[in-house]
Amino acid sequence: YQSVSPKKIQELERNNKLLMKTKFAGNNYWYTKDFIDDIKNTFSKNKSLVIDSIQPIKNWLRFKKEFPEISMVTIFLFSDNARLKSRIAKRPNASPEDISLRLKHAKKVLSEDKFYNYKIDTTEFSNVKAKINSLIKNVI
């Protein structure tokens, strides 16, 4: 995602430069068309774009439809609610409101897991790197 001022976001929207955007836990996240064009120009049929993002999966499905020449793999990283709550609570400045918003968003994202190509359980975090490396080696 890209981070710019709210004024810059308004300018990008007026000029039809935003491709994907979402709001999560009170923060705005987005991708500009220029950023996506850079991805499009960088990747060929011999390369894959691996996605695990704060963006809702519907945005990536639209991206996949708009840019079929990019081989895209979506990976859903998930954890059980207790572990997720614990991880969020350890973040600096994690307020009860922030924790609640993030858990609410996580519940929504969990309902979209069927749209991802692959799912990796991150509850036992020590195994995640090996799982991702195996996926990349065997699939991508």
mmCIF file of N, CA and C in Angstrom:
data_model
loop_
_atom_site.group_PDB
_atom_site.id
_atom_site.type_symbol
_atom_site.label_atom_id
_atom_site.label_comp_id
_atom_site.label_asym_id
_atom_site.label_seq_id
_atom_site.Cartn_x
_atom_site.Cartn_y
_atom_site.Cartn_z
ATOM 1 N N TYR A 1 0.830 -1.165 0.000
ATOM 2 C CA TYR A 1 0.000 0.000 0.000
ATOM 3 C C TYR A 1 0.881 1.237 0.000
ATOM 4 N N GLN A 2 0.283 2.352 -0.314
ATOM 5 C CA GLN A 2 1.016 3.605 -0.371
ATOM 6 C C GLN A 2 0.435 4.573 0.651
ATOM 7 N N SER A 3 1.286 5.384 1.225
ATOM 8 C CA SER A 3 0.853 6.324 2.248
ATOM 9 C C SER A 3 1.090 7.750 1.773
ATOM 10 N N VAL A 4 0.021 8.505 1.653
ATOM 11 C CA VAL A 4 0.106 9.920 1.287
ATOM 12 C C VAL A 4 -0.916 10.685 2.135
ATOM 13 N N SER A 5 -0.853 11.990 2.070
ATOM 14 C CA SER A 5 -1.749 12.831 2.869
ATOM 15 C C SER A 5 -3.190 12.709 2.375
ATOM 16 N N PRO A 6 -4.163 13.027 3.252
ATOM 17 C CA PRO A 6 -5.572 13.026 2.817
ATOM 18 C C PRO A 6 -5.806 13.960 1.629
ATOM 19 N N LYS A 7 -5.096 15.083 1.584
ATOM 20 C CA LYS A 7 -5.230 16.014 0.464
ATOM 21 C C LYS A 7 -4.784 15.350 -0.839
ATOM 22 N N LYS A 8 -3.687 14.601 -0.775
ATOM 23 C CA LYS A 8 -3.178 13.896 -1.955
ATOM 24 C C LYS A 8 -4.170 12.810 -2.389
ATOM 25 N N ILE A 9 -4.800 12.137 -1.437
ATOM 26 C CA ILE A 9 -5.810 11.119 -1.775
ATOM 27 C C ILE A 9 -6.946 11.755 -2.561
ATOM 28 N N GLN A 10 -7.419 12.893 -2.099
ATOM 29 C CA GLN A 10 -8.503 13.591 -2.802
ATOM 30 C C GLN A 10 -8.083 13.947 -4.222
ATOM 31 N N GLU A 11 -6.849 14.406 -4.373
ATOM 32 C CA GLU A 11 -6.341 14.747 -5.711
ATOM 33 C C GLU A 11 -6.285 13.507 -6.594
ATOM 34 N N LEU A 12 -5.799 12.405 -6.047
ATOM 35 C CA LEU A 12 -5.723 11.154 -6.814
ATOM 36 C C LEU A 12 -7.115 10.692 -7.229
ATOM 37 N N GLU A 13 -8.082 10.805 -6.317
ATOM 38 C CA GLU A 13 -9.459 10.413 -6.649
ATOM 39 C C GLU A 13 -10.046 11.307 -7.743
ATOM 40 N N ARG A 14 -9.833 12.619 -7.626
ATOM 41 C CA ARG A 14 -10.347 13.552 -8.642
ATOM 42 C C ARG A 14 -9.774 13.241 -10.018
ATOM 43 N N ASN A 15 -8.505 12.843 -10.050
ATOM 44 C CA ASN A 15 -7.831 12.560 -11.317
ATOM 45 C C ASN A 15 -7.957 11.092 -11.734
ATOM 46 N N ASN A 16 -8.829 10.334 -11.042
ATOM 47 C CA ASN A 16 -9.078 8.929 -11.361
ATOM 48 C C ASN A 16 -7.791 8.101 -11.351
ATOM 49 N N LYS A 17 -6.955 8.325 -10.340
ATOM 50 C CA LYS A 17 -5.673 7.626 -10.241
ATOM 51 C C LYS A 17 -5.673 6.507 -9.201
ATOM 52 N N LEU A 18 -6.740 6.399 -8.397
ATOM 53 C CA LEU A 18 -6.791 5.343 -7.398
ATOM 54 C C LEU A 18 -7.413 4.096 -8.005
ATOM 55 N N LEU A 19 -6.778 2.962 -7.828
ATOM 56 C CA LEU A 19 -7.328 1.712 -8.349
ATOM 57 C C LEU A 19 -8.021 0.926 -7.241
ATOM 58 N N MET A 20 -7.350 0.797 -6.097
ATOM 59 C CA MET A 20 -7.910 0.043 -4.991
ATOM 60 C C MET A 20 -7.734 0.846 -3.723
ATOM 61 N N LYS A 21 -8.760 0.805 -2.881
ATOM 62 C CA LYS A 21 -8.633 1.453 -1.589
ATOM 63 C C LYS A 21 -9.526 0.742 -0.590
ATOM 64 N N THR A 22 -9.129 0.837 0.657
ATOM 65 C CA THR A 22 -9.925 0.264 1.732
ATOM 66 C C THR A 22 -9.606 1.014 3.012
ATOM 67 N N LYS A 23 -10.503 0.935 3.961
ATOM 68 C CA LYS A 23 -10.276 1.529 5.271
ATOM 69 C C LYS A 23 -10.233 0.385 6.269
ATOM 70 N N PHE A 24 -9.216 0.385 7.119
ATOM 71 C CA PHE A 24 -9.039 -0.697 8.066
ATOM 72 C C PHE A 24 -8.569 -0.115 9.385
ATOM 73 N N ALA A 25 -9.300 -0.399 10.445
ATOM 74 C CA ALA A 25 -8.942 0.047 11.798
ATOM 75 C C ALA A 25 -8.679 1.547 11.833
ATOM 76 N N GLY A 26 -9.514 2.290 11.124
ATOM 77 C CA GLY A 26 -9.394 3.735 11.140
ATOM 78 C C GLY A 26 -8.327 4.306 10.228
ATOM 79 N N ASN A 27 -7.616 3.458 9.502
ATOM 80 C CA ASN A 27 -6.563 3.907 8.591
ATOM 81 C C ASN A 27 -6.971 3.608 7.151
ATOM 82 N N ASN A 28 -6.545 4.470 6.231
ATOM 83 C CA ASN A 28 -6.824 4.276 4.814
ATOM 84 C C ASN A 28 -5.627 3.613 4.135
ATOM 85 N N TYR A 29 -5.910 2.657 3.263
ATOM 86 C CA TYR A 29 -4.878 1.961 2.496
ATOM 87 C C TYR A 29 -5.318 1.962 1.041
ATOM 88 N N TRP A 30 -4.374 2.127 0.110
ATOM 89 C CA TRP A 30 -4.746 2.194 -1.292
ATOM 90 C C TRP A 30 -3.559 1.878 -2.192
ATOM 91 N N TYR A 31 -3.893 1.637 -3.450
ATOM 92 C CA TYR A 31 -2.920 1.454 -4.518
ATOM 93 C C TYR A 31 -3.321 2.380 -5.652
ATOM 94 N N THR A 32 -2.340 3.094 -6.210
ATOM 95 C CA THR A 32 -2.637 3.968 -7.342
ATOM 96 C C THR A 32 -2.511 3.186 -8.643
ATOM 97 N N LYS A 33 -3.119 3.699 -9.692
ATOM 98 C CA LYS A 33 -3.007 3.070 -11.009
ATOM 99 C C LYS A 33 -1.553 3.059 -11.474
ATOM 100 N N ASP A 34 -0.797 4.123 -11.158
ATOM 101 C CA ASP A 34 0.625 4.164 -11.544
ATOM 102 C C ASP A 34 1.406 3.035 -10.872
ATOM 103 N N PHE A 35 1.108 2.791 -9.591
ATOM 104 C CA PHE A 35 1.777 1.714 -8.862
ATOM 105 C C PHE A 35 1.454 0.363 -9.500
ATOM 106 N N ILE A 36 0.191 0.163 -9.835
ATOM 107 C CA ILE A 36 -0.229 -1.092 -10.460
ATOM 108 C C ILE A 36 0.389 -1.223 -11.847
ATOM 109 N N ASP A 37 0.459 -0.116 -12.594
ATOM 110 C CA ASP A 37 1.112 -0.161 -13.906
ATOM 111 C C ASP A 37 2.580 -0.554 -13.771
ATOM 112 N N ASP A 38 3.247 -0.068 -12.727
ATOM 113 C CA ASP A 38 4.635 -0.471 -12.475
ATOM 114 C C ASP A 38 4.725 -1.974 -12.252
ATOM 115 N N ILE A 39 3.771 -2.520 -11.476
ATOM 116 C CA ILE A 39 3.736 -3.969 -11.261
ATOM 117 C C ILE A 39 3.519 -4.680 -12.594
ATOM 118 N N LYS A 40 2.555 -4.186 -13.355
ATOM 119 C CA LYS A 40 2.222 -4.790 -14.644
ATOM 120 C C LYS A 40 3.435 -4.816 -15.571
ATOM 121 N N ASN A 41 4.195 -3.734 -15.589
ATOM 122 C CA ASN A 41 5.372 -3.656 -16.449
ATOM 123 C C ASN A 41 6.538 -4.486 -15.935
ATOM 124 N N THR A 42 6.560 -4.760 -14.653
ATOM 125 C CA THR A 42 7.654 -5.514 -14.050
ATOM 126 C C THR A 42 7.466 -7.023 -14.217
ATOM 127 N N PHE A 43 6.203 -7.471 -14.139
ATOM 128 C CA PHE A 43 5.941 -8.908 -14.166
ATOM 129 C C PHE A 43 5.579 -9.371 -15.572
ATOM 130 N N SER A 44 6.111 -10.518 -15.916
ATOM 131 C CA SER A 44 5.792 -11.131 -17.205
ATOM 132 C C SER A 44 5.126 -12.475 -16.932
ATOM 133 N N LYS A 45 4.886 -13.201 -17.977
ATOM 134 C CA LYS A 45 4.262 -14.517 -17.790
ATOM 135 C C LYS A 45 5.182 -15.485 -17.052
ATOM 136 N N ASN A 46 6.455 -15.170 -16.955
ATOM 137 C CA ASN A 46 7.399 -16.047 -16.267
ATOM 138 C C ASN A 46 7.561 -15.713 -14.794
ATOM 139 N N LYS A 47 6.839 -14.719 -14.322
ATOM 140 C CA LYS A 47 6.938 -14.318 -12.923
ATOM 141 C C LYS A 47 5.551 -14.305 -12.311
ATOM 142 N N SER A 48 5.515 -14.426 -10.998
ATOM 143 C CA SER A 48 4.244 -14.399 -10.282
ATOM 144 C C SER A 48 4.241 -13.268 -9.280
ATOM 145 N N LEU A 49 3.087 -12.720 -9.056
ATOM 146 C CA LEU A 49 2.880 -11.717 -8.023
ATOM 147 C C LEU A 49 2.177 -12.414 -6.879
ATOM 148 N N VAL A 50 2.798 -12.393 -5.709
ATOM 149 C CA VAL A 50 2.234 -13.053 -4.534
ATOM 150 C C VAL A 50 1.581 -11.990 -3.668
ATOM 151 N N ILE A 51 0.338 -12.212 -3.326
ATOM 152 C CA ILE A 51 -0.441 -11.223 -2.588
ATOM 153 C C ILE A 51 -0.833 -11.757 -1.221
ATOM 154 N N ASP A 52 -0.504 -11.008 -0.201
ATOM 155 C CA ASP A 52 -1.116 -11.130 1.118
ATOM 156 C C ASP A 52 -1.236 -9.699 1.597
ATOM 157 N N SER A 53 -2.428 -9.212 1.660
ATOM 158 C CA SER A 53 -2.607 -7.776 1.805
ATOM 159 C C SER A 53 -3.776 -7.432 2.687
ATOM 160 N N ILE A 54 -3.742 -6.209 3.185
ATOM 161 C CA ILE A 54 -4.850 -5.656 3.945
ATOM 162 C C ILE A 54 -6.045 -5.390 3.030
ATOM 163 N N GLN A 55 -5.781 -5.273 1.733
ATOM 164 C CA GLN A 55 -6.855 -5.003 0.779
ATOM 165 C C GLN A 55 -7.848 -6.167 0.789
ATOM 166 N N PRO A 56 -9.132 -5.865 0.700
ATOM 167 C CA PRO A 56 -10.109 -6.950 0.593
ATOM 168 C C PRO A 56 -9.832 -7.796 -0.654
ATOM 169 N N ILE A 57 -10.104 -9.065 -0.568
ATOM 170 C CA ILE A 57 -9.829 -9.979 -1.677
ATOM 171 C C ILE A 57 -10.585 -9.548 -2.931
ATOM 172 N N LYS A 58 -11.758 -8.924 -2.779
ATOM 173 C CA LYS A 58 -12.506 -8.484 -3.969
ATOM 174 C C LYS A 58 -11.674 -7.524 -4.813
ATOM 175 N N ASN A 59 -10.820 -6.712 -4.181
ATOM 176 C CA ASN A 59 -9.953 -5.817 -4.940
ATOM 177 C C ASN A 59 -8.934 -6.604 -5.748
ATOM 178 N N TRP A 60 -8.378 -7.645 -5.152
ATOM 179 C CA TRP A 60 -7.372 -8.437 -5.880
ATOM 180 C C TRP A 60 -8.006 -9.270 -6.973
ATOM 181 N N LEU A 61 -9.233 -9.720 -6.768
ATOM 182 C CA LEU A 61 -9.926 -10.447 -7.835
ATOM 183 C C LEU A 61 -10.184 -9.521 -9.017
ATOM 184 N N ARG A 62 -10.539 -8.260 -8.743
ATOM 185 C CA ARG A 62 -10.706 -7.276 -9.808
ATOM 186 C C ARG A 62 -9.379 -7.017 -10.511
ATOM 187 N N PHE A 63 -8.316 -6.908 -9.729
ATOM 188 C CA PHE A 63 -6.976 -6.709 -10.286
ATOM 189 C C PHE A 63 -6.623 -7.868 -11.221
ATOM 190 N N LYS A 64 -6.898 -9.079 -10.764
ATOM 191 C CA LYS A 64 -6.601 -10.279 -11.558
ATOM 192 C C LYS A 64 -7.358 -10.255 -12.887
ATOM 193 N N LYS A 65 -8.601 -9.782 -12.859
ATOM 194 C CA LYS A 65 -9.415 -9.697 -14.068
ATOM 195 C C LYS A 65 -8.882 -8.609 -15.008
ATOM 196 N N GLU A 66 -8.454 -7.477 -14.447
ATOM 197 C CA GLU A 66 -7.965 -6.369 -15.258
ATOM 198 C C GLU A 66 -6.579 -6.631 -15.848
ATOM 199 N N PHE A 67 -5.783 -7.447 -15.170
ATOM 200 C CA PHE A 67 -4.415 -7.716 -15.616
ATOM 201 C C PHE A 67 -4.178 -9.228 -15.729
ATOM 202 N N PRO A 68 -4.862 -9.898 -16.649
ATOM 203 C CA PRO A 68 -4.735 -11.361 -16.741
ATOM 204 C C PRO A 68 -3.332 -11.820 -17.133
ATOM 205 N N GLU A 69 -2.520 -10.916 -17.691
ATOM 206 C CA GLU A 69 -1.169 -11.302 -18.089
ATOM 207 C C GLU A 69 -0.232 -11.484 -16.897
ATOM 208 N N ILE A 70 -0.651 -11.036 -15.725
ATOM 209 C CA ILE A 70 0.168 -11.214 -14.523
ATOM 210 C C ILE A 70 -0.288 -12.476 -13.809
ATOM 211 N N SER A 71 0.629 -13.392 -13.615
ATOM 212 C CA SER A 71 0.329 -14.595 -12.860
ATOM 213 C C SER A 71 0.286 -14.205 -11.384
ATOM 214 N N MET A 72 -0.885 -14.273 -10.795
ATOM 215 C CA MET A 72 -1.054 -13.818 -9.425
ATOM 216 C C MET A 72 -1.490 -14.961 -8.524
ATOM 217 N N VAL A 73 -0.843 -15.053 -7.384
ATOM 218 C CA VAL A 73 -1.172 -16.052 -6.379
ATOM 219 C C VAL A 73 -1.553 -15.310 -5.110
ATOM 220 N N THR A 74 -2.701 -15.634 -4.540
ATOM 221 C CA THR A 74 -3.113 -14.993 -3.297
ATOM 222 C C THR A 74 -2.941 -15.983 -2.145
ATOM 223 N N ILE A 75 -2.371 -15.479 -1.066
ATOM 224 C CA ILE A 75 -2.113 -16.299 0.118
ATOM 225 C C ILE A 75 -2.848 -15.682 1.291
ATOM 226 N N PHE A 76 -3.639 -16.477 1.962
ATOM 227 C CA PHE A 76 -4.388 -16.033 3.126
ATOM 228 C C PHE A 76 -3.646 -16.488 4.370
ATOM 229 N N LEU A 77 -3.104 -15.532 5.123
ATOM 230 C CA LEU A 77 -2.432 -15.833 6.385
ATOM 231 C C LEU A 77 -3.439 -15.609 7.507
ATOM 232 N N PHE A 78 -3.643 -16.615 8.348
ATOM 233 C CA PHE A 78 -4.645 -16.479 9.397
ATOM 234 C C PHE A 78 -4.143 -17.078 10.699
ATOM 235 N N SER A 79 -4.822 -16.724 11.769
ATOM 236 C CA SER A 79 -4.491 -17.219 13.098
ATOM 237 C C SER A 79 -5.789 -17.329 13.882
ATOM 238 N N ASP A 80 -5.760 -18.093 14.962
ATOM 239 C CA ASP A 80 -6.963 -18.157 15.788
ATOM 240 C C ASP A 80 -7.158 -16.809 16.498
ATOM 241 N N ASN A 81 -8.390 -16.532 16.911
ATOM 242 C CA ASN A 81 -8.732 -15.228 17.484
ATOM 243 C C ASN A 81 -7.924 -14.881 18.729
ATOM 244 N N ALA A 82 -7.696 -15.832 19.601
ATOM 245 C CA ALA A 82 -6.946 -15.552 20.828
ATOM 246 C C ALA A 82 -5.525 -15.114 20.507
ATOM 247 N N ARG A 83 -4.887 -15.811 19.586
ATOM 248 C CA ARG A 83 -3.511 -15.461 19.202
ATOM 249 C C ARG A 83 -3.488 -14.110 18.491
ATOM 250 N N LEU A 84 -4.462 -13.889 17.627
ATOM 251 C CA LEU A 84 -4.536 -12.620 16.905
ATOM 252 C C LEU A 84 -4.713 -11.454 17.878
ATOM 253 N N LYS A 85 -5.611 -11.617 18.838
ATOM 254 C CA LYS A 85 -5.840 -10.566 19.838
ATOM 255 C C LYS A 85 -4.563 -10.292 20.622
ATOM 256 N N SER A 86 -3.860 -11.331 20.983
ATOM 257 C CA SER A 86 -2.603 -11.182 21.727
ATOM 258 C C SER A 86 -1.565 -10.421 20.903
ATOM 259 N N ARG A 87 -1.449 -10.749 19.619
ATOM 260 C CA ARG A 87 -0.492 -10.063 18.739
ATOM 261 C C ARG A 87 -0.833 -8.587 18.589
ATOM 262 N N ILE A 88 -2.104 -8.294 18.400
ATOM 263 C CA ILE A 88 -2.536 -6.905 18.227
ATOM 264 C C ILE A 88 -2.280 -6.113 19.504
ATOM 265 N N ALA A 89 -2.578 -6.721 20.649
ATOM 266 C CA ALA A 89 -2.424 -6.042 21.938
ATOM 267 C C ALA A 89 -0.968 -5.678 22.222
ATOM 268 N N LYS A 90 -0.029 -6.400 21.648
ATOM 269 C CA LYS A 90 1.395 -6.133 21.870
ATOM 270 C C LYS A 90 1.919 -4.967 21.040
ATOM 271 N N ARG A 91 1.131 -4.494 20.090
ATOM 272 C CA ARG A 91 1.571 -3.373 19.254
ATOM 273 C C ARG A 91 1.621 -2.090 20.076
ATOM 274 N N PRO A 92 2.570 -1.222 19.731
ATOM 275 C CA PRO A 92 2.612 0.063 20.438
ATOM 276 C C PRO A 92 1.301 0.833 20.212
ATOM 277 N N ASN A 93 0.833 1.466 21.244
ATOM 278 C CA ASN A 93 -0.385 2.293 21.177
ATOM 279 C C ASN A 93 -1.638 1.496 20.825
ATOM 280 N N ALA A 94 -1.677 0.217 21.116
ATOM 281 C CA ALA A 94 -2.864 -0.594 20.825
ATOM 282 C C ALA A 94 -3.933 -0.297 21.876
ATOM 283 N N SER A 95 -4.924 0.448 21.471
ATOM 284 C CA SER A 95 -6.023 0.781 22.380
ATOM 285 C C SER A 95 -7.089 -0.313 22.298
ATOM 286 N N PRO A 96 -7.971 -0.371 23.287
ATOM 287 C CA PRO A 96 -9.080 -1.339 23.201
ATOM 288 C C PRO A 96 -9.908 -1.147 21.929
ATOM 289 N N GLU A 97 -10.081 0.128 21.509
ATOM 290 C CA GLU A 97 -10.850 0.409 20.289
ATOM 291 C C GLU A 97 -10.126 -0.147 19.059
ATOM 292 N N ASP A 98 -8.803 0.047 19.012
ATOM 293 C CA ASP A 98 -8.004 -0.458 17.895
ATOM 294 C C ASP A 98 -8.072 -1.980 17.845
ATOM 295 N N ILE A 99 -7.942 -2.608 18.999
ATOM 296 C CA ILE A 99 -8.005 -4.078 19.056
ATOM 297 C C ILE A 99 -9.368 -4.550 18.551
ATOM 298 N N SER A 100 -10.426 -3.891 19.000
ATOM 299 C CA SER A 100 -11.776 -4.266 18.576
ATOM 300 C C SER A 100 -11.965 -4.095 17.075
ATOM 301 N N LEU A 101 -11.503 -2.969 16.527
ATOM 302 C CA LEU A 101 -11.618 -2.730 15.083
ATOM 303 C C LEU A 101 -10.855 -3.777 14.286
ATOM 304 N N ARG A 102 -9.645 -4.085 14.722
ATOM 305 C CA ARG A 102 -8.833 -5.059 13.995
ATOM 306 C C ARG A 102 -9.429 -6.465 14.068
ATOM 307 N N LEU A 103 -9.967 -6.835 15.207
ATOM 308 C CA LEU A 103 -10.608 -8.146 15.328
ATOM 309 C C LEU A 103 -11.875 -8.218 14.480
ATOM 310 N N LYS A 104 -12.620 -7.126 14.415
ATOM 311 C CA LYS A 104 -13.821 -7.077 13.563
ATOM 312 C C LYS A 104 -13.426 -7.246 12.098
ATOM 313 N N HIS A 105 -12.364 -6.546 11.692
ATOM 314 C CA HIS A 105 -11.893 -6.672 10.312
ATOM 315 C C HIS A 105 -11.408 -8.096 10.039
ATOM 316 N N ALA A 106 -10.699 -8.677 11.000
ATOM 317 C CA ALA A 106 -10.200 -10.046 10.826
ATOM 318 C C ALA A 106 -11.355 -11.022 10.610
ATOM 319 N N LYS A 107 -12.447 -10.832 11.327
ATOM 320 C CA LYS A 107 -13.619 -11.699 11.163
ATOM 321 C C LYS A 107 -14.163 -11.595 9.734
ATOM 322 N N LYS A 108 -14.209 -10.366 9.209
ATOM 323 C CA LYS A 108 -14.685 -10.165 7.837
ATOM 324 C C LYS A 108 -13.747 -10.850 6.844
ATOM 325 N N VAL A 109 -12.448 -10.661 7.047
ATOM 326 C CA VAL A 109 -11.458 -11.261 6.155
ATOM 327 C C VAL A 109 -11.551 -12.784 6.213
ATOM 328 N N LEU A 110 -11.737 -13.330 7.408
ATOM 329 C CA LEU A 110 -11.870 -14.786 7.546
ATOM 330 C C LEU A 110 -13.034 -15.323 6.727
ATOM 331 N N SER A 111 -14.087 -14.531 6.581
ATOM 332 C CA SER A 111 -15.244 -14.987 5.797
ATOM 333 C C SER A 111 -14.938 -15.017 4.297
ATOM 334 N N GLU A 112 -13.826 -14.389 3.888
ATOM 335 C CA GLU A 112 -13.440 -14.348 2.474
ATOM 336 C C GLU A 112 -12.358 -15.364 2.123
ATOM 337 N N ASP A 113 -11.974 -16.210 3.058
ATOM 338 C CA ASP A 113 -10.827 -17.092 2.838
ATOM 339 C C ASP A 113 -10.992 -18.037 1.652
ATOM 340 N N LYS A 114 -12.205 -18.342 1.268
ATOM 341 C CA LYS A 114 -12.427 -19.273 0.151
ATOM 342 C C LYS A 114 -11.965 -18.700 -1.194
ATOM 343 N N PHE A 115 -11.758 -17.383 -1.262
ATOM 344 C CA PHE A 115 -11.354 -16.747 -2.511
ATOM 345 C C PHE A 115 -9.837 -16.754 -2.735
ATOM 346 N N TYR A 116 -9.066 -17.133 -1.727
ATOM 347 C CA TYR A 116 -7.613 -17.159 -1.857
ATOM 348 C C TYR A 116 -7.155 -18.486 -2.463
ATOM 349 N N ASN A 117 -6.018 -18.443 -3.157
ATOM 350 C CA ASN A 117 -5.474 -19.669 -3.726
ATOM 351 C C ASN A 117 -4.933 -20.607 -2.642
ATOM 352 N N TYR A 118 -4.300 -20.027 -1.633
ATOM 353 C CA TYR A 118 -3.667 -20.824 -0.578
ATOM 354 C C TYR A 118 -3.920 -20.196 0.776
ATOM 355 N N LYS A 119 -3.927 -21.045 1.812
ATOM 356 C CA LYS A 119 -4.145 -20.593 3.182
ATOM 357 C C LYS A 119 -3.012 -21.133 4.059
ATOM 358 N N ILE A 120 -2.501 -20.260 4.907
ATOM 359 C CA ILE A 120 -1.442 -20.666 5.826
ATOM 360 C C ILE A 120 -1.831 -20.236 7.231
ATOM 361 N N ASP A 121 -1.883 -21.204 8.134
ATOM 362 C CA ASP A 121 -2.188 -20.943 9.537
ATOM 363 C C ASP A 121 -0.933 -20.401 10.219
ATOM 364 N N THR A 122 -1.025 -19.195 10.777
ATOM 365 C CA THR A 122 0.136 -18.570 11.424
ATOM 366 C C THR A 122 0.083 -18.673 12.943
ATOM 367 N N THR A 123 -0.813 -19.506 13.465
ATOM 368 C CA THR A 123 -0.933 -19.636 14.915
ATOM 369 C C THR A 123 0.407 -20.051 15.527
ATOM 370 N N GLU A 124 1.049 -21.034 14.936
ATOM 371 C CA GLU A 124 2.404 -21.427 15.345
ATOM 372 C C GLU A 124 3.368 -20.707 14.424
ATOM 373 N N PHE A 125 3.728 -19.494 14.802
ATOM 374 C CA PHE A 125 4.468 -18.597 13.926
ATOM 375 C C PHE A 125 5.819 -19.150 13.489
ATOM 376 N N SER A 126 6.435 -19.994 14.300
ATOM 377 C CA SER A 126 7.764 -20.520 13.966
ATOM 378 C C SER A 126 7.762 -21.353 12.689
ATOM 379 N N ASN A 127 6.610 -21.887 12.297
ATOM 380 C CA ASN A 127 6.521 -22.728 11.101
ATOM 381 C C ASN A 127 6.125 -21.960 9.837
ATOM 382 N N VAL A 128 5.752 -20.709 9.973
ATOM 383 C CA VAL A 128 5.194 -19.950 8.853
ATOM 384 C C VAL A 128 6.210 -19.767 7.731
ATOM 385 N N LYS A 129 7.428 -19.388 8.059
ATOM 386 C CA LYS A 129 8.440 -19.147 7.032
ATOM 387 C C LYS A 129 8.664 -20.403 6.188
ATOM 388 N N ALA A 130 8.747 -21.544 6.827
ATOM 389 C CA ALA A 130 8.954 -22.798 6.097
ATOM 390 C C ALA A 130 7.760 -23.105 5.195
ATOM 391 N N LYS A 131 6.552 -22.827 5.678
ATOM 392 C CA LYS A 131 5.350 -23.064 4.866
ATOM 393 C C LYS A 131 5.337 -22.169 3.636
ATOM 394 N N ILE A 132 5.671 -20.890 3.824
ATOM 395 C CA ILE A 132 5.688 -19.955 2.698
ATOM 396 C C ILE A 132 6.784 -20.347 1.707
ATOM 397 N N ASN A 133 7.964 -20.685 2.216
ATOM 398 C CA ASN A 133 9.062 -21.106 1.328
ATOM 399 C C ASN A 133 8.678 -22.349 0.535
ATOM 400 N N SER A 134 8.018 -23.290 1.174
ATOM 401 C CA SER A 134 7.584 -24.505 0.482
ATOM 402 C C SER A 134 6.565 -24.183 -0.595
ATOM 403 N N LEU A 135 5.639 -23.306 -0.267
ATOM 404 C CA LEU A 135 4.641 -22.895 -1.249
ATOM 405 C C LEU A 135 5.299 -22.247 -2.444
ATOM 406 N N ILE A 136 6.216 -21.340 -2.209
ATOM 407 C CA ILE A 136 6.906 -20.656 -3.298
ATOM 408 C C ILE A 136 7.698 -21.653 -4.142
ATOM 409 N N LYS A 137 8.398 -22.565 -3.494
ATOM 410 C CA LYS A 137 9.220 -23.542 -4.213
ATOM 411 C C LYS A 137 8.363 -24.497 -5.040
ATOM 412 N N ASN A 138 7.261 -24.972 -4.497
ATOM 413 C CA ASN A 138 6.454 -26.007 -5.140
ATOM 414 C C ASN A 138 5.354 -25.506 -6.076
ATOM 415 N N VAL A 139 4.925 -24.271 -5.868
ATOM 416 C CA VAL A 139 3.788 -23.786 -6.643
ATOM 417 C C VAL A 139 4.182 -22.660 -7.581
ATOM 418 N N ILE A 140 4.898 -21.725 -7.047
ATOM 419 C CA ILE A 140 5.198 -20.522 -7.813
ATOM 420 C C ILE A 140 6.466 -20.743 -8.589
#
